[in-house]
Amino acid sequence: MTDQSQELFAAVDSLLAAVDDGTVLPLPAERMRLREAAGLTRAALAQALGTRVPSIEAWEAGRAEPKGERREAYRRLLEGLAQRHPASTPPPSRSATPTEPLPAPPTQAPEGAVTSPPPTSSASGTPNMPASGERRPTRQTEATPAADSRFPNGPLAVLDADGIAYCQGGILLECPAATIAQLADWAVKESGLGAERLHRHGKDSDPLIVLTARAAAHFGLPPALEDRRALRLADNHPVVRELARAKWKLTRRGFGPWARVYRPAEGGRRQCVQLAVLPWDALDIRTWGSAGLLPAPELAQVLGDYATRVITPRGSAAVCGLELMTALRPPTRPVKDPVTDTWTSGPNPGALTQAVDPAPPEAPDEHPVVTTRSPRGHQRTPAEVLDEEAFEWIRDPEQLTDDECAKPFAVGIDVNMAFAAAVNRLTVGLGAPVHVNHPRFDKKTTGSWLVDLSHIDLDPRLPNPFTPHGLRPEGPAWYATPTVAYAAELGHDITPLEAWLRTESGSYLDGWYTRLRDAYLATMGRLGVKAGMNEADFLAAMEHHKDTDPAQAAVLSAIKATVKGGIGKLRERPQGAGYRPGERWPALERPTWRPDIRAAVIATARVNMHRKMLRLAATGLFPIAVLSDCAVYLSDGPTPLDFLPRTPEDKPLPGGFRLGVSPGMVKHEGTQPLMWAVKMLDEGHNPARHIKGTDAAADGE
């Protein structure tokens, strides 16, 4: 018996000794009912068995089963309780009706649901397992009832060529489909896959089926897409023709790495399936790392964790970021028509309800509002275009003082989820812009302002907060409201020449921030980095957090990419070789194509960064380089604790950078020798880009 077995059994024996009455039987419904009758909480079981409360919930709902030594310990507990308190009435069958009515049919899991049976033992006592190391599932004799959801099997499944669909929480489903059309039918009608809406006026998430390379080959899909530009199957491909014959349709992007297959709604229920084809690089390595190479059960858990915490994947991280905005703030809601006394669709207050064209300075060069005003090839000046981008600045090495050159280390600190922190409580415009000449500046009014901030004199040892390159502006330029408000905060008079303003505004992204923040903190917690840790413990935990659980590290990477990609997608540029300048492109027809919101978020992140650097400058600390959310300081020691200022009470300096896991706080980005940093500056390179020893852009940080 292993040490882990002894510890688990000892914990179970202790738990059994504390139970005076009650009955627990191995059927899922009985496990929960009799645990409650015995006065045991899920937390108590989880602590004794060395697992998490959600795992106990899954076991009691029949969605998953414990495995290995933990399975044996759980069985020991159930048998012990049953011996002490034999059942006085027959246990309910697995097809028992739930105690509360379900929101909608089906009330039972699909017929094809399967679970992994306990391993049988050989004469030597060693469990008999298939040569591949994976247990083969067997069909359940009865379907497991859905306790509280129309989607008992979770949001998604990873389908392998063996006909088994691997779901979150260890659920296994038999998929009899032989074609993609049959797969879509199965996913919609039998799989029990999907996820409930995130807003009461929104839509449920459609089931996601992820195809491994073997599954893709089984369904007749090629190992790679021949059309590398369009990234889709040809319209005459047998799979596409087969879908058409079965009355399934594809969206405008066709059958590519992320293919959406749908039919018109039937009986008020959507008929739509999202497919992800792994051999076609559906999971971008820059976002998901090596998750696409994981075995199907592990990949199902990784994607399921992301779906549960963020949203069911339906494309790149950028697409997911944008879809999450719409899911949390749907553009429409039911409205009762007072004339006909019937319900109809109306705009949802506080949401982006329709596509609007940007103001000319807010639009990218390709947009029709620019091309119709500017000569072809004209390079727009700051007085003609809004240029709100993140910092990329280095200090002139001639400005380094003797005291700074005596410090042996260059230490980088990086703001956690900087763009997410910037959208927290940020007011953005909701409607179309209105042009105003010589307006009075009001920091509560969202929009873009043409104003001259070149007269403001700031310390050259800090980047100028009004330009991405950190140099003083040379004259009038367009700025988003957060930038102009910061100039006013610094005590300067603001006299705009003109503006494009939005009278209707709101905190559109608040829910988006909250969900991504919670997802980020939950994932970091799984990686051993928790809120409230002291600074030394936080730095130690961050040193190896990505090695703690590579699967959760992939989820973390995807969450970060969702934030940055979602903000970037607000100003999606035209794509495809067939595009011509001045033409409209499909993204312009989305309510969420809003370059002004992107500009406001980036401006806020840049201002937040400068405000904290200015607070440290008051103590004599100045950065030598800044890249987006990373700042590099010279230090006497190799960690942020060696240079970040403290109060006399040994607390972090109020208003400055604080170490911690929460969005807006900072972590240690990397440390290099002083001479390395000075050489970088002399050569015109940005030390913040390479302080980790790698390229920050390549790392996606």
XYZ file of C-alpha atoms in Angstrom:
701
model
C 0.000 0.000 0.000
C 1.370 3.393 -0.946
C 1.748 6.321 1.463
C -1.056 8.112 -0.395
C -3.385 5.127 0.081
C -2.586 4.982 3.790
C -3.274 8.692 4.185
C -6.563 8.466 2.241
C -7.762 5.399 4.165
C -6.800 6.997 7.497
C -8.777 10.080 6.601
C -11.792 7.967 5.598
C -11.591 5.894 8.814
C -11.572 9.108 10.796
C -14.596 10.352 8.881
C -16.488 7.085 9.394
C -15.835 7.214 13.125
C -17.474 10.605 13.314
C -20.737 9.486 11.652
C -23.426 8.217 14.014
C -26.343 7.612 11.651
C -27.393 7.826 8.005
C -27.177 5.664 4.914
C -24.980 6.044 1.841
C -25.323 3.814 -1.237
C -23.175 3.743 -4.396
C -25.843 5.111 -6.768
C -25.271 8.836 -7.453
C -28.661 10.027 -6.159
C -28.221 8.010 -2.949
C -24.691 9.321 -2.396
C -25.970 12.869 -2.163
C -29.166 12.203 -0.219
C -27.582 9.972 2.368
C -24.495 12.178 2.758
C -26.840 14.980 3.714
C -28.795 12.684 6.058
C -25.531 11.736 7.764
C -24.715 15.403 8.284
C -21.624 15.335 6.074
C -20.785 18.254 3.830
C -19.187 18.001 0.399
C -16.285 19.993 1.814
C -15.726 17.327 4.474
C -15.646 14.602 1.856
C -13.396 16.621 -0.387
C -10.933 17.245 2.440
C -10.864 13.593 3.458
C -10.411 12.352 -0.097
C -7.870 14.978 -1.102
C -9.987 16.406 -3.908
C -12.144 19.457 -4.691
C -15.786 20.170 -3.876
C -16.748 20.312 -7.607
C -15.447 16.758 -7.965
C -17.726 15.575 -5.157
C -20.628 17.364 -6.842
C -19.836 15.605 -10.134
C -19.653 12.194 -8.457
C -22.996 12.706 -6.733
C -24.637 13.890 -9.961
C -23.299 10.934 -11.922
C -21.367 13.183 -14.304
C -18.018 11.688 -13.355
C -16.427 8.931 -11.303
C -13.305 9.004 -9.140
C -10.373 7.011 -10.410
C -7.433 5.058 -9.066
C -6.687 5.147 -5.353
C -9.212 7.915 -4.776
C -11.923 5.678 -6.252
C -11.053 2.877 -3.847
C -11.048 5.271 -0.900
C -14.469 6.623 -1.875
C -15.825 3.069 -2.202
C -14.406 2.255 1.236
C -16.305 5.216 2.657
C -19.577 4.192 0.988
C -19.260 0.574 2.092
C -18.473 1.617 5.641
C -21.529 3.831 5.857
C -23.713 1.138 4.322
C -22.561 -1.454 6.913
C -23.248 0.891 9.808
C -26.628 1.994 8.481
C -28.291 -0.472 6.119
C -30.894 0.954 3.762
C -34.462 0.753 5.079
C -36.030 1.346 1.628
C -34.945 0.318 -1.854
C -32.668 2.894 -3.470
C -34.057 4.948 -6.342
C -33.206 3.871 -9.874
C -30.856 5.868 -12.063
C -33.805 7.086 -14.095
C -35.429 8.755 -11.095
C -37.122 12.044 -11.817
C -35.256 15.109 -10.512
C -36.776 16.726 -7.414
C -37.178 20.029 -9.276
C -38.532 20.565 -12.778
C -35.868 21.144 -15.422
C -35.818 24.331 -17.503
C -36.462 22.423 -20.729
C -36.310 18.861 -22.107
C -34.517 16.541 -22.235
C -34.840 15.472 -18.584
C -32.372 12.609 -19.075
C -28.902 12.345 -20.468
C -28.560 10.986 -24.021
C -28.844 7.253 -24.455
C -25.225 7.003 -25.569
C -23.721 8.220 -22.299
C -20.981 5.955 -20.991
C -18.678 5.925 -17.985
C -15.379 4.257 -17.244
C -15.856 1.038 -15.234
C -13.556 0.188 -12.320
C -10.545 -1.817 -13.490
C -10.646 -5.551 -12.936
C -7.728 -7.098 -11.130
C -5.458 -9.846 -12.354
C -4.128 -12.629 -10.217
C -1.260 -10.442 -9.186
C -3.612 -7.760 -7.942
C -2.634 -5.351 -10.701
C -5.514 -3.659 -12.523
C -5.984 -4.954 -16.073
C -5.751 -1.999 -18.454
C -5.649 -1.799 -22.261
C -2.217 -1.556 -23.797
C -2.801 2.124 -24.612
C -3.175 2.935 -20.942
C -6.739 4.231 -21.438
C -9.811 2.495 -20.058
C -12.345 1.460 -22.648
C -15.806 2.745 -21.717
C -18.826 0.500 -21.567
C -22.431 1.454 -22.223
C -24.582 2.315 -19.218
C -27.654 0.153 -18.851
C -29.720 3.199 -17.911
C -29.363 6.879 -18.647
C -28.244 9.193 -15.877
C -30.809 11.916 -15.134
C -29.825 15.521 -15.585
C -29.965 16.948 -12.089
C -30.245 20.645 -12.843
C -29.347 21.367 -16.455
C -30.483 20.925 -20.033
C -26.826 20.248 -20.839
C -25.899 17.349 -18.548
C -22.696 16.488 -20.388
C -21.068 19.899 -20.332
C -20.285 22.449 -23.026
C -18.137 20.388 -25.395
C -16.638 17.093 -26.384
C -13.367 15.981 -27.959
C -14.096 13.244 -30.470
C -11.505 10.632 -31.351
C -11.644 7.988 -34.077
C -12.732 5.286 -31.610
C -16.257 6.745 -31.582
C -15.889 8.023 -28.051
C -16.563 11.677 -27.224
C -14.576 12.834 -24.206
C -16.298 15.528 -22.125
C -15.430 17.694 -19.153
C -15.368 15.950 -15.792
C -14.528 12.519 -17.201
C -17.871 11.954 -18.945
C -17.649 9.661 -21.970
C -20.261 9.484 -24.736
C -20.643 7.001 -27.556
C -20.949 8.805 -30.888
C -22.287 6.555 -33.677
C -21.942 9.205 -36.416
C -20.195 8.106 -39.627
C -20.426 11.471 -41.427
C -20.160 15.127 -40.475
C -23.878 15.568 -41.159
C -24.694 12.705 -38.794
C -22.283 14.186 -36.260
C -24.162 17.497 -36.374
C -27.485 15.669 -35.883
C -26.076 13.745 -32.932
C -24.604 16.855 -31.341
C -27.900 18.769 -31.547
C -30.355 15.999 -30.684
C -28.591 13.400 -28.550
C -25.314 14.588 -27.061
C -26.618 16.673 -24.158
C -23.871 19.199 -24.880
C -24.112 22.959 -24.601
C -24.011 25.720 -22.013
C -26.598 27.999 -20.518
C -26.715 31.634 -21.535
C -24.617 34.148 -19.608
C -27.367 36.802 -19.711
C -31.118 36.287 -19.450
C -31.620 38.003 -22.807
C -28.791 36.105 -24.476
C -28.537 32.725 -26.188
C -27.361 29.362 -24.941
C -23.941 28.324 -26.182
C -24.075 25.765 -28.965
C -22.329 22.406 -28.489
C -18.674 22.341 -29.503
C -17.244 19.181 -31.058
C -13.453 19.084 -31.290
C -12.085 16.678 -33.885
C -8.704 15.069 -33.347
C -6.540 14.242 -36.352
C -7.802 10.658 -36.328
C -11.426 11.740 -36.050
C -10.991 14.258 -38.870
C -9.599 11.504 -41.109
C -12.471 9.228 -40.110
C -14.966 11.817 -41.381
C -13.135 12.302 -44.664
C -11.420 15.596 -43.857
C -7.930 16.159 -45.282
C -4.948 16.340 -42.901
C -4.305 19.955 -43.967
C -6.188 22.671 -45.825
C -4.930 23.156 -49.365
C -6.294 26.698 -49.549
C -3.875 28.383 -47.144
C -5.232 31.850 -47.909
C -8.953 31.291 -47.384
C -8.394 28.462 -44.849
C -11.528 26.564 -45.841
C -12.626 23.512 -47.783
C -13.624 24.059 -51.384
C -17.364 24.346 -51.949
C -17.277 21.154 -54.029
C -15.550 19.067 -51.371
C -17.507 15.853 -50.593
C -17.990 16.841 -46.929
C -19.443 20.233 -47.890
C -21.738 18.636 -50.488
C -22.836 16.017 -47.987
C -23.810 18.720 -45.475
C -25.826 20.519 -48.132
C -27.696 17.332 -49.033
C -28.613 16.892 -45.363
C -29.962 20.474 -45.268
C -27.146 21.742 -43.036
C -25.701 25.160 -43.798
C -22.314 26.778 -43.225
C -21.649 30.368 -42.218
C -19.892 32.779 -44.561
C -16.452 31.646 -43.416
C -17.173 28.141 -44.719
C -15.729 24.862 -43.463
C -12.424 25.859 -41.916
C -10.587 25.246 -38.627
C -13.638 26.635 -36.785
C -16.749 25.652 -38.746
C -20.279 26.540 -37.667
C -22.947 24.168 -38.998
C -26.613 25.108 -38.587
C -30.216 24.636 -39.601
C -33.150 26.989 -38.993
C -34.485 26.861 -35.427
C -37.045 24.133 -34.815
C -39.709 24.463 -32.147
C -37.952 27.497 -30.725
C -34.686 25.563 -30.274
C -31.478 26.432 -32.053
C -29.915 23.803 -34.308
C -26.294 24.843 -34.452
C -23.001 23.038 -33.855
C -19.490 24.456 -33.614
C -16.708 22.244 -34.951
C -12.992 22.683 -34.238
C -10.541 20.719 -36.399
C -7.280 20.199 -34.533
C -5.051 19.163 -37.485
C -6.004 22.467 -39.151
C -4.528 24.426 -36.211
C -7.836 25.358 -34.630
C -5.950 25.799 -31.353
C -3.314 28.445 -32.055
C -0.062 27.524 -30.316
C 0.429 31.208 -29.375
C -2.784 31.032 -27.368
C -3.088 27.428 -26.224
C 0.532 26.316 -26.193
C 0.757 22.569 -26.747
C -2.809 21.872 -25.565
C -3.761 20.649 -29.037
C -1.337 17.741 -28.605
C -2.900 16.529 -25.347
C -4.777 13.209 -25.216
C -8.488 13.676 -25.837
C -9.611 13.337 -22.179
C -7.101 15.935 -20.996
C -7.893 18.333 -23.822
C -11.600 18.052 -23.018
C -10.846 19.126 -19.459
C -8.658 22.057 -20.554
C -11.228 23.372 -23.025
C -14.024 22.636 -20.565
C -12.328 24.694 -17.874
C -12.025 27.608 -20.290
C -15.652 27.197 -21.357
C -16.864 27.097 -17.758
C -14.847 30.109 -16.642
C -15.000 32.228 -19.809
C -17.127 31.033 -22.750
C -17.388 27.969 -24.974
C -14.603 28.424 -27.564
C -15.919 29.306 -31.011
C -12.827 30.559 -32.789
C -9.583 32.321 -31.966
C -9.095 33.923 -28.567
C -9.894 37.285 -30.173
C -13.201 35.931 -31.484
C -13.993 34.504 -28.042
C -13.225 37.861 -26.431
C -15.657 39.618 -28.750
C -18.327 36.917 -28.435
C -18.081 37.182 -24.654
C -18.908 40.896 -24.845
C -22.077 40.124 -26.796
C -23.007 37.157 -24.583
C -22.812 39.328 -21.461
C -24.506 42.363 -23.051
C -26.905 41.093 -25.744
C -27.972 43.789 -28.219
C -31.683 42.974 -27.952
C -34.295 42.033 -25.366
C -38.001 41.125 -25.451
C -40.222 44.205 -25.481
C -44.025 44.212 -25.260
C -45.783 46.143 -28.014
C -48.526 48.209 -26.311
C -50.545 48.318 -29.523
C -50.635 44.620 -30.371
C -50.004 43.388 -26.802
C -47.380 40.985 -28.198
C -43.705 40.536 -27.456
C -41.162 41.696 -29.989
C -37.408 42.278 -30.123
C -36.121 45.656 -28.959
C -32.779 47.264 -28.071
C -31.192 46.268 -24.778
C -30.241 49.370 -22.716
C -26.519 49.651 -22.030
C -25.574 47.372 -24.933
C -24.139 48.034 -28.385
C -27.324 47.654 -30.373
C -26.332 48.555 -33.934
C -23.304 49.087 -36.132
C -22.190 52.721 -36.367
C -19.480 54.354 -38.435
C -16.579 55.892 -36.495
C -15.573 59.522 -36.542
C -12.966 60.213 -39.273
C -10.010 60.477 -36.829
C -11.056 57.209 -35.140
C -11.170 55.182 -38.359
C -8.209 53.201 -39.745
C -6.756 54.315 -43.075
C -8.762 51.775 -45.089
C -12.184 52.935 -43.871
C -14.471 54.713 -46.363
C -14.866 57.755 -44.080
C -11.100 58.281 -44.501
C -10.586 57.328 -48.140
C -13.354 59.680 -49.286
C -11.691 62.607 -47.505
C -7.961 62.015 -48.026
C -5.949 61.775 -51.279
C -4.694 58.284 -52.023
C -1.392 57.591 -50.295
C -1.780 60.528 -47.908
C -0.068 59.978 -44.555
C -2.370 61.306 -41.860
C -0.872 63.592 -39.202
C -1.635 63.504 -35.436
C -4.113 66.320 -36.109
C -6.015 63.978 -38.434
C -5.915 60.589 -36.715
C -6.480 59.224 -33.211
C -3.296 57.360 -32.208
C -3.998 55.792 -28.822
C -1.551 52.908 -28.495
C 0.440 51.300 -25.678
C 3.820 52.643 -24.593
C 7.032 51.677 -26.353
C 9.699 53.964 -24.921
C 13.335 53.875 -23.807
C 15.214 56.518 -21.859
C 18.151 58.337 -23.373
C 21.201 56.577 -21.842
C 22.824 59.997 -21.401
C 20.215 60.681 -18.714
C 21.383 57.822 -16.497
C 22.809 59.196 -13.240
C 25.905 57.951 -11.410
C 23.692 56.518 -8.663
C 21.661 54.592 -11.217
C 24.777 53.253 -12.936
C 25.981 51.941 -9.577
C 23.009 49.601 -9.328
C 23.951 46.127 -10.609
C 20.542 44.924 -11.811
C 17.826 45.854 -14.268
C 14.495 44.474 -13.006
C 11.277 44.333 -15.008
C 7.796 44.457 -13.499
C 4.685 43.640 -15.504
C 1.088 44.697 -14.828
C -1.278 41.727 -14.556
C -4.098 41.805 -17.110
C -3.422 45.493 -17.788
C -6.103 45.893 -20.475
C -8.668 44.052 -18.353
C -7.889 46.315 -15.400
C -8.315 49.318 -17.699
C -11.897 48.410 -18.642
C -13.002 48.096 -15.019
C -15.603 50.840 -14.458
C -14.621 52.479 -17.746
C -17.382 54.525 -19.374
C -17.479 54.141 -23.149
C -19.670 55.547 -25.882
C -22.621 53.444 -26.998
C -23.901 55.295 -30.066
C -22.737 57.264 -33.078
C -20.406 60.284 -32.708
C -21.524 63.903 -33.052
C -19.132 66.595 -34.261
C -18.670 69.714 -32.089
C -16.462 72.788 -32.650
C -14.641 74.384 -29.696
C -16.339 72.243 -27.041
C -15.755 72.598 -23.326
C -13.879 69.567 -22.056
C -15.789 67.297 -19.688
C -14.082 64.151 -18.467
C -17.492 62.473 -18.149
C -18.174 62.826 -21.874
C -16.876 59.993 -24.022
C -15.348 60.717 -27.393
C -12.287 61.987 -29.245
C -10.843 65.473 -28.754
C -8.518 67.588 -30.895
C -6.352 69.472 -28.404
C -2.802 70.811 -28.146
C -0.893 69.260 -25.229
C 2.579 70.057 -26.566
C 3.068 72.917 -24.075
C 2.962 70.567 -21.080
C 6.492 70.166 -19.716
C 7.182 66.825 -18.000
C 10.301 65.126 -16.655
C 12.162 63.577 -19.629
C 13.155 60.641 -17.415
C 9.538 59.494 -17.754
C 7.721 58.706 -20.996
C 5.334 61.439 -22.068
C 1.815 60.118 -21.322
C 0.273 61.707 -24.409
C 2.081 59.682 -27.093
C 2.781 55.964 -27.530
C 6.471 56.628 -28.231
C 6.767 58.657 -25.034
C 8.053 61.843 -26.707
C 6.392 65.232 -26.343
C 3.659 65.889 -28.952
C 4.561 68.510 -31.521
C 1.190 70.214 -31.798
C -2.569 69.571 -31.808
C -3.513 65.908 -31.887
C -6.540 63.710 -31.370
C -6.925 62.004 -27.982
C -9.521 59.802 -26.314
C -11.247 61.154 -23.211
C -9.039 59.266 -20.667
C -5.857 60.883 -22.047
C -7.275 64.420 -21.984
C -8.700 63.827 -18.510
C -5.222 62.845 -17.306
C -3.772 66.081 -18.648
C -6.421 67.943 -16.656
C -5.606 65.769 -13.604
C -1.988 66.935 -13.863
C -3.239 70.503 -13.484
C -3.155 71.819 -17.036
C -5.732 73.910 -18.869
C -7.519 72.053 -21.645
C -8.907 73.945 -24.645
C -10.170 71.555 -27.335
C -10.365 72.822 -30.906
C -13.029 70.304 -31.914
C -14.384 66.935 -30.863
C -16.433 63.917 -31.889
C -18.585 63.124 -28.857
C -21.024 60.403 -27.855
C -23.860 61.581 -25.681
C -25.036 58.052 -24.890
C -22.519 56.151 -22.788
C -22.229 53.410 -20.199
C -20.011 50.802 -18.533
C -20.456 48.328 -21.358
C -17.421 46.209 -20.449
C -17.946 45.895 -16.688
C -19.395 42.372 -16.877
C -16.701 41.388 -19.359
C -14.027 42.507 -16.925
C -15.631 40.715 -13.980
C -15.922 37.380 -15.762
C -12.373 37.471 -17.119
C -10.991 38.632 -13.777
C -12.715 35.770 -11.980
C -11.528 33.300 -14.617
C -7.965 34.585 -14.307
C -7.934 34.444 -10.497
C -9.511 30.972 -10.432
C -6.909 29.653 -12.855
C -4.042 31.293 -11.000
C -5.392 29.718 -7.824
C -5.229 26.304 -9.504
C -1.598 27.111 -10.307
C -0.840 27.849 -6.660
C -0.927 31.656 -6.833
C -3.687 33.044 -4.649
C -4.941 36.494 -3.719
C -3.765 37.663 -0.304
C -0.352 35.955 -0.390
C 2.455 37.964 1.120
C 4.835 39.459 -1.412
C 7.703 37.036 -0.860
C 5.410 34.008 -1.170
C 3.801 35.535 -4.268
C 7.153 35.977 -5.989
C 8.176 32.431 -5.066
C 4.915 30.974 -6.360
C 5.210 32.916 -9.614
C 8.655 31.495 -10.304
C 7.285 28.076 -11.243
C 3.497 28.502 -11.465
C 3.315 27.485 -15.135
C 5.146 24.241 -14.361
C 2.702 23.320 -11.597
C -0.011 22.223 -14.012
C 0.697 22.599 -17.750
C -2.985 22.092 -18.555
C -4.046 24.986 -16.352
C -1.157 27.034 -17.746
C -2.755 26.591 -21.179
C -6.073 27.845 -19.803
C -4.277 30.844 -18.302
C -2.624 31.662 -21.617
C -5.992 31.492 -23.369
C -7.612 33.811 -20.824
C -4.878 36.410 -21.294
C -5.156 36.131 -25.070
C -8.920 36.566 -24.813
C -8.435 39.935 -23.115
C -5.878 41.300 -25.566
C -7.463 39.729 -28.619
C -10.941 40.914 -27.697
C -9.783 44.514 -27.313
C -7.865 44.316 -30.584
C -10.869 42.850 -32.398
C -12.795 46.069 -31.706
C -10.815 47.550 -34.587
C -10.500 44.558 -36.895
C -8.795 45.497 -40.137
C -9.836 44.175 -43.575
C -8.582 40.703 -44.457
C -8.128 38.800 -47.695
C -6.339 39.420 -50.929
C -9.516 40.559 -52.665
C -9.979 43.652 -50.531
C -9.523 47.110 -52.099
C -9.005 50.337 -50.073
C -12.205 52.295 -49.650
C -14.433 49.200 -49.719
C -16.369 48.185 -46.655
C -15.448 44.875 -45.058
C -17.679 42.463 -43.083
C -16.467 43.468 -39.609
C -17.874 46.976 -40.111
C -21.393 45.584 -39.910
C -20.915 44.385 -36.325
C -22.155 46.536 -33.423
C -18.902 45.530 -31.715
C -16.680 47.067 -34.401
C -15.793 50.070 -32.260
C -12.281 51.531 -32.656
C -13.220 54.335 -30.269
C -13.762 51.832 -27.434
C -10.436 50.187 -28.197
C -8.758 53.606 -28.077
C -10.377 54.429 -24.720
C -9.216 51.121 -23.191
C -5.622 51.493 -24.386
C -5.509 55.146 -23.347
C -6.719 54.181 -19.868
C -4.106 51.418 -19.563
C -1.346 53.816 -20.644
C -2.515 56.532 -18.247
C -2.756 54.041 -15.368
C 0.817 52.974 -16.080
C 2.093 56.564 -16.170
C 0.248 57.526 -12.986
C 2.057 54.795 -11.052
C 5.426 55.608 -12.610
C 4.898 59.256 -11.651
C 4.216 58.200 -8.055
C 7.518 56.286 -7.956
C 9.302 59.230 -9.581
C 8.343 61.334 -6.557
C 10.626 59.027 -4.518
C 13.486 59.338 -7.042
C 12.811 56.166 -9.025
C 12.591 56.447 -12.818
C 12.208 53.646 -15.385
C 14.758 53.095 -18.127
C 12.287 51.423 -20.509
C 8.580 50.774 -20.886
C 6.826 48.386 -23.252
C 3.050 48.312 -22.956
C 2.466 46.982 -19.424
C 6.120 46.260 -18.533
C 8.496 48.767 -16.933
C 12.208 48.230 -16.246
C 13.945 49.847 -13.264
C 17.555 49.723 -12.074
C 17.918 48.043 -8.695
C 20.373 47.115 -5.958
C 18.925 43.611 -5.893
C 17.464 41.115 -8.373
C 13.800 41.251 -7.335
C 11.084 43.930 -7.305
C 11.217 43.935 -3.501
C 14.714 45.383 -3.798
C 13.560 48.630 -5.420
C 9.810 49.151 -4.979
C 9.435 51.893 -2.341
C 7.772 51.281 1.021
C 6.089 53.442 3.619
C 7.590 53.880 7.120
C 5.129 51.155 8.180
C 6.742 48.834 5.624
C 3.687 48.872 3.371
C 3.710 49.270 -0.435
C 3.760 52.906 -1.497
C 0.141 54.077 -1.999
C -0.587 54.814 -5.629
C 2.495 52.960 -6.856
C 3.117 49.478 -8.185
C 2.043 46.694 -5.840
C 3.041 43.056 -6.051
C 0.134 40.639 -6.228
C -2.004 38.436 -8.438
C -5.022 40.684 -9.010
C -5.461 42.567 -12.310
C -3.696 45.916 -12.087
C -1.097 44.640 -9.618
C 2.359 43.617 -10.832
C 4.559 40.564 -11.024
C 8.276 40.064 -11.595
C 8.904 40.027 -15.343
C 12.643 39.295 -15.320
C 16.100 40.452 -14.240
C 19.266 41.148 -16.225
C 22.665 42.706 -15.390
C 23.060 46.477 -15.573
C 25.557 46.327 -18.451
C 23.119 44.256 -20.493
C 20.469 46.946 -20.087
C 22.877 49.803 -20.881
C 24.025 48.038 -24.040
C 20.399 47.625 -25.080
C 19.774 51.351 -24.618
C 22.943 52.318 -26.500
C 21.867 50.159 -29.459
C 18.356 51.613 -29.457
C 16.683 48.384 -28.323
C 14.003 48.196 -25.646
C 15.159 46.245 -22.562
C 11.527 45.682 -21.563
C 11.042 43.521 -24.643
C 13.848 41.129 -23.704
C 14.074 41.373 -19.896
C 12.747 37.800 -19.551
C 15.498 36.523 -21.822
C 12.989 36.087 -24.667
C 11.027 38.376 -26.959
C 7.956 39.670 -25.124
C 5.967 39.816 -28.353
C 6.783 36.188 -29.115
C 5.701 35.169 -25.620
C 2.394 36.950 -26.026
C 2.885 38.914 -22.838
